[in-house]
């Protein structure tokens, strides 16, 4: 919802800081615009805890050559410091699993930093790593 923009931007800034990334403000503006566009596949689920925005799960679905149907890519998952270790990340993933199943998507996948032990401990509760290594080439 448009009213969530300031809270999302605060979380987004925390997410970028966590990973030590600086983005051009136009990229952030564009991301928010796509999240608000119902015709765009990029979507976000927001979590609230004690009346405060606590986290987000940004995702999109796409066709797959490996299954009959779509995959769902959880691109960005972040929980604010005040909400960590309170089940917010788990709830966001479970919510996305429910959405994906309801829409008939066949798989959910995501990446994380190999050194992010806290995230990996949570993710291992859902599924084992498939052993793939990501390659990303800027164009």
mmCIF file of N, CA, C and O in Angstrom, residues 60-112:
data_model
loop_
_atom_site.group_PDB
_atom_site.id
_atom_site.type_symbol
_atom_site.label_atom_id
_atom_site.label_comp_id
_atom_site.label_asym_id
_atom_site.label_seq_id
_atom_site.Cartn_x
_atom_site.Cartn_y
_atom_site.Cartn_z
ATOM 1 N N UNK A 60 9.073 -12.585 -6.843
ATOM 2 C CA UNK A 60 8.377 -12.583 -8.136
ATOM 3 C C UNK A 60 8.352 -14.003 -8.667
ATOM 4 O O UNK A 60 9.151 -14.857 -8.279
ATOM 5 N N UNK A 61 7.405 -14.257 -9.537
ATOM 6 C CA UNK A 61 7.316 -15.586 -10.130
ATOM 7 C C UNK A 61 7.721 -15.497 -11.598
ATOM 8 O O UNK A 61 7.683 -14.432 -12.210
ATOM 9 N N UNK A 62 8.142 -16.626 -12.125
ATOM 10 C CA UNK A 62 8.559 -16.682 -13.527
ATOM 11 C C UNK A 62 8.377 -18.094 -14.057
ATOM 12 O O UNK A 62 8.324 -19.073 -13.296
ATOM 13 N N UNK A 63 8.286 -18.194 -15.371
ATOM 14 C CA UNK A 63 8.180 -19.487 -16.012
ATOM 15 C C UNK A 63 9.453 -20.290 -15.757
ATOM 16 O O UNK A 63 10.518 -19.729 -15.511
ATOM 17 N N UNK A 64 9.315 -21.588 -15.825
ATOM 18 C CA UNK A 64 10.447 -22.477 -15.579
ATOM 19 C C UNK A 64 10.542 -23.525 -16.673
ATOM 20 O O UNK A 64 9.526 -23.969 -17.216
ATOM 21 N N UNK A 65 11.757 -23.916 -16.985
ATOM 22 C CA UNK A 65 11.963 -25.019 -17.914
ATOM 23 C C UNK A 65 12.099 -26.354 -17.173
ATOM 24 O O UNK A 65 12.209 -27.394 -17.809
ATOM 25 N N UNK A 66 12.064 -26.319 -15.839
ATOM 26 C CA UNK A 66 12.308 -27.510 -15.034
ATOM 27 C C UNK A 66 11.042 -28.121 -14.450
ATOM 28 O O UNK A 66 11.062 -29.242 -13.935
ATOM 29 N N UNK A 67 9.961 -27.368 -14.485
ATOM 30 C CA UNK A 67 8.682 -27.868 -13.981
ATOM 31 C C UNK A 67 7.581 -27.363 -14.912
ATOM 32 O O UNK A 67 7.783 -26.420 -15.679
ATOM 33 N N UNK A 68 6.430 -27.994 -14.828
ATOM 34 C CA UNK A 68 5.273 -27.522 -15.582
ATOM 35 C C UNK A 68 4.593 -26.461 -14.739
ATOM 36 O O UNK A 68 3.780 -26.768 -13.882
ATOM 37 N N UNK A 69 4.983 -25.221 -14.950
ATOM 38 C CA UNK A 69 4.437 -24.122 -14.172
ATOM 39 C C UNK A 69 5.497 -23.098 -13.857
ATOM 40 O O UNK A 69 6.538 -23.042 -14.510
ATOM 41 N N UNK A 70 5.225 -22.338 -12.823
ATOM 42 C CA UNK A 70 6.117 -21.234 -12.456
ATOM 43 C C UNK A 70 6.916 -21.541 -11.201
ATOM 44 O O UNK A 70 6.490 -22.310 -10.349
ATOM 45 N N UNK A 71 8.062 -20.893 -11.138
ATOM 46 C CA UNK A 71 8.862 -20.849 -9.927
ATOM 47 C C UNK A 71 8.615 -19.507 -9.257
ATOM 48 O O UNK A 71 8.283 -18.523 -9.925
ATOM 49 N N UNK A 72 8.821 -19.452 -7.963
ATOM 50 C CA UNK A 72 8.755 -18.201 -7.212
ATOM 51 C C UNK A 72 10.140 -17.938 -6.636
ATOM 52 O O UNK A 72 10.697 -18.788 -5.951
ATOM 53 N N UNK A 73 10.673 -16.776 -6.933
ATOM 54 C CA UNK A 73 11.987 -16.385 -6.450
ATOM 55 C C UNK A 73 11.820 -15.383 -5.323
ATOM 56 O O UNK A 73 11.267 -14.303 -5.520
ATOM 57 N N UNK A 74 12.266 -15.750 -4.147
ATOM 58 C CA UNK A 74 12.303 -14.846 -2.998
ATOM 59 C C UNK A 74 13.598 -14.064 -3.132
ATOM 60 O O UNK A 74 14.673 -14.536 -2.786
ATOM 61 N N UNK A 75 13.502 -12.855 -3.680
ATOM 62 C CA UNK A 75 14.707 -12.086 -4.002
ATOM 63 C C UNK A 75 15.323 -11.425 -2.785
ATOM 64 O O UNK A 75 16.538 -11.427 -2.622
ATOM 65 N N UNK A 76 14.497 -10.832 -1.948
ATOM 66 C CA UNK A 76 15.004 -10.103 -0.788
ATOM 67 C C UNK A 76 14.142 -10.407 0.428
ATOM 68 O O UNK A 76 12.922 -10.253 0.377
ATOM 69 N N UNK A 77 14.789 -10.816 1.509
ATOM 70 C CA UNK A 77 14.121 -11.057 2.783
ATOM 71 C C UNK A 77 14.883 -10.285 3.842
ATOM 72 O O UNK A 77 16.113 -10.422 3.936
ATOM 73 N N UNK A 78 14.170 -9.496 4.620
ATOM 74 C CA UNK A 78 14.839 -8.699 5.646
ATOM 75 C C UNK A 78 13.924 -8.517 6.840
ATOM 76 O O UNK A 78 12.714 -8.293 6.682
ATOM 77 N N UNK A 79 14.516 -8.592 8.007
ATOM 78 C CA UNK A 79 13.801 -8.342 9.266
ATOM 79 C C UNK A 79 14.603 -7.309 10.043
ATOM 80 O O UNK A 79 15.821 -7.433 10.208
ATOM 81 N N UNK A 80 13.912 -6.283 10.517
ATOM 82 C CA UNK A 80 14.547 -5.210 11.293
ATOM 83 C C UNK A 80 15.116 -5.774 12.594
ATOM 84 O O UNK A 80 14.611 -6.761 13.142
ATOM 85 N N UNK A 81 16.149 -5.112 13.097
ATOM 86 C CA UNK A 81 16.810 -5.562 14.318
ATOM 87 C C UNK A 81 15.876 -5.764 15.488
ATOM 88 O O UNK A 81 16.001 -6.741 16.232
ATOM 89 N N UNK A 82 14.885 -4.875 15.658
ATOM 90 C CA UNK A 82 13.970 -4.972 16.798
ATOM 91 C C UNK A 82 13.061 -6.193 16.734
ATOM 92 O O UNK A 82 12.449 -6.574 17.735
ATOM 93 N N UNK A 83 13.001 -6.838 15.557
ATOM 94 C CA UNK A 83 12.078 -7.956 15.381
ATOM 95 C C UNK A 83 12.784 -9.293 15.172
ATOM 96 O O UNK A 83 12.113 -10.314 15.024
ATOM 97 N N UNK A 84 14.083 -9.300 15.183
ATOM 98 C CA UNK A 84 14.812 -10.548 14.928
ATOM 99 C C UNK A 84 14.631 -11.535 16.068
ATOM 100 O O UNK A 84 14.457 -11.165 17.212
ATOM 101 N N UNK A 85 14.679 -12.801 15.685
ATOM 102 C CA UNK A 85 14.529 -13.935 16.614
ATOM 103 C C UNK A 85 13.147 -13.966 17.267
ATOM 104 O O UNK A 85 12.986 -14.468 18.373
ATOM 105 N N UNK A 86 12.181 -13.427 16.540
ATOM 106 C CA UNK A 86 10.800 -13.439 17.039
ATOM 107 C C UNK A 86 9.857 -14.116 16.048
ATOM 108 O O UNK A 86 8.647 -13.963 16.139
ATOM 109 N N UNK A 87 10.421 -14.838 15.079
ATOM 110 C CA UNK A 87 9.616 -15.617 14.143
ATOM 111 C C UNK A 87 9.135 -14.852 12.918
ATOM 112 O O UNK A 87 8.352 -15.388 12.136
ATOM 113 N N UNK A 88 9.613 -13.634 12.724
ATOM 114 C CA UNK A 88 9.132 -12.820 11.599
ATOM 115 C C UNK A 88 9.598 -13.388 10.267
ATOM 116 O O UNK A 88 8.799 -13.537 9.335
ATOM 117 N N UNK A 89 10.879 -13.714 10.142
ATOM 118 C CA UNK A 89 11.382 -14.266 8.876
ATOM 119 C C UNK A 89 10.685 -15.588 8.551
ATOM 120 O O UNK A 89 10.276 -15.818 7.411
ATOM 121 N N UNK A 90 10.547 -16.432 9.547
ATOM 122 C CA UNK A 90 9.851 -17.705 9.330
ATOM 123 C C UNK A 90 8.423 -17.468 8.862
ATOM 124 O O UNK A 90 7.947 -18.101 7.915
ATOM 125 N N UNK A 91 7.736 -16.510 9.498
ATOM 126 C CA UNK A 91 6.354 -16.213 9.115
ATOM 127 C C UNK A 91 6.276 -15.666 7.690
ATOM 128 O O UNK A 91 5.351 -16.014 6.941
ATOM 129 N N UNK A 92 7.236 -14.838 7.299
ATOM 130 C CA UNK A 92 7.234 -14.311 5.930
ATOM 131 C C UNK A 92 7.433 -15.437 4.917
ATOM 132 O O UNK A 92 6.766 -15.485 3.886
ATOM 133 N N UNK A 93 8.344 -16.359 5.208
ATOM 134 C CA UNK A 93 8.559 -17.483 4.295
ATOM 135 C C UNK A 93 7.325 -18.375 4.249
ATOM 136 O O UNK A 93 6.886 -18.794 3.168
ATOM 137 N N UNK A 94 6.750 -18.683 5.382
ATOM 138 C CA UNK A 94 5.545 -19.521 5.409
ATOM 139 C C UNK A 94 4.400 -18.855 4.660
ATOM 140 O O UNK A 94 3.634 -19.527 3.946
ATOM 141 N N UNK A 95 4.273 -17.547 4.793
ATOM 142 C CA UNK A 95 3.255 -16.804 4.058
ATOM 143 C C UNK A 95 3.476 -16.941 2.557
ATOM 144 O O UNK A 95 2.534 -17.208 1.798
ATOM 145 N N UNK A 96 4.716 -16.794 2.131
ATOM 146 C CA UNK A 96 5.022 -16.908 0.710
ATOM 147 C C UNK A 96 4.801 -18.331 0.202
ATOM 148 O O UNK A 96 4.320 -18.524 -0.917
ATOM 149 N N UNK A 97 5.107 -19.315 1.008
ATOM 150 C CA UNK A 97 4.819 -20.706 0.627
ATOM 151 C C UNK A 97 3.323 -20.881 0.391
ATOM 152 O O UNK A 97 2.906 -21.490 -0.600
ATOM 153 N N UNK A 98 2.511 -20.331 1.282
ATOM 154 C CA UNK A 98 1.063 -20.421 1.119
ATOM 155 C C UNK A 98 0.576 -19.741 -0.147
ATOM 156 O O UNK A 98 -0.286 -20.280 -0.867
ATOM 157 N N UNK A 99 1.104 -18.573 -0.440
ATOM 158 C CA UNK A 99 0.733 -17.853 -1.667
ATOM 159 C C UNK A 99 1.126 -18.668 -2.888
ATOM 160 O O UNK A 99 0.336 -18.839 -3.824
ATOM 161 N N UNK A 100 2.362 -19.165 -2.883
ATOM 162 C CA UNK A 100 2.852 -19.938 -4.028
ATOM 163 C C UNK A 100 1.993 -21.183 -4.261
ATOM 164 O O UNK A 100 1.634 -21.486 -5.404
ATOM 165 N N UNK A 101 1.654 -21.875 -3.212
ATOM 166 C CA UNK A 101 0.809 -23.073 -3.364
ATOM 167 C C UNK A 101 -0.575 -22.705 -3.878
ATOM 168 O O UNK A 101 -1.118 -23.386 -4.759
ATOM 169 N N UNK A 102 -1.139 -21.643 -3.337
ATOM 170 C CA UNK A 102 -2.480 -21.218 -3.749
ATOM 171 C C UNK A 102 -2.513 -20.815 -5.222
ATOM 172 O O UNK A 102 -3.536 -20.995 -5.895
ATOM 173 N N UNK A 103 -1.414 -20.290 -5.724
ATOM 174 C CA UNK A 103 -1.358 -19.845 -7.125
ATOM 175 C C UNK A 103 -0.849 -20.938 -8.065
ATOM 176 O O UNK A 103 -0.729 -20.718 -9.260
ATOM 177 N N UNK A 104 -0.535 -22.091 -7.517
ATOM 178 C CA UNK A 104 -0.101 -23.205 -8.342
ATOM 179 C C UNK A 104 1.348 -23.129 -8.790
ATOM 180 O O UNK A 104 1.753 -23.856 -9.698
ATOM 181 N N UNK A 105 2.134 -22.276 -8.157
ATOM 182 C CA UNK A 105 3.549 -22.219 -8.496
ATOM 183 C C UNK A 105 4.193 -23.504 -7.997
ATOM 184 O O UNK A 105 3.799 -24.067 -6.982
ATOM 185 N N UNK A 106 5.187 -23.975 -8.681
ATOM 186 C CA UNK A 106 5.726 -25.302 -8.412
ATOM 187 C C UNK A 106 6.904 -25.323 -7.444
ATOM 188 O O UNK A 106 7.115 -26.323 -6.769
ATOM 189 N N UNK A 107 7.698 -24.246 -7.412
ATOM 190 C CA UNK A 107 8.857 -24.239 -6.527
ATOM 191 C C UNK A 107 9.088 -22.831 -5.984
ATOM 192 O O UNK A 107 8.747 -21.847 -6.625
ATOM 193 N N UNK A 108 9.696 -22.772 -4.814
ATOM 194 C CA UNK A 108 10.141 -21.525 -4.201
ATOM 195 C C UNK A 108 11.642 -21.652 -3.982
ATOM 196 O O UNK A 108 12.111 -22.682 -3.498
ATOM 197 N N UNK A 109 12.387 -20.615 -4.347
ATOM 198 C CA UNK A 109 13.829 -20.668 -4.132
ATOM 199 C C UNK A 109 14.355 -19.290 -3.753
ATOM 200 O O UNK A 109 13.704 -18.274 -3.964
ATOM 201 N N UNK A 110 15.551 -19.288 -3.160
ATOM 202 C CA UNK A 110 16.193 -18.043 -2.746
ATOM 203 C C UNK A 110 17.688 -18.292 -2.615
ATOM 204 O O UNK A 110 18.157 -19.422 -2.658
ATOM 205 N N UNK A 111 18.439 -17.210 -2.461
ATOM 206 C CA UNK A 111 19.886 -17.252 -2.249
ATOM 207 C C UNK A 111 20.184 -16.566 -0.927
ATOM 208 O O UNK A 111 19.424 -15.722 -0.475
ATOM 209 N N UNK A 112 21.317 -16.890 -0.354
ATOM 210 C CA UNK A 112 21.802 -16.132 0.790
ATOM 211 C C UNK A 112 23.320 -16.177 0.785
ATOM 212 O O UNK A 112 23.924 -17.025 0.119
#
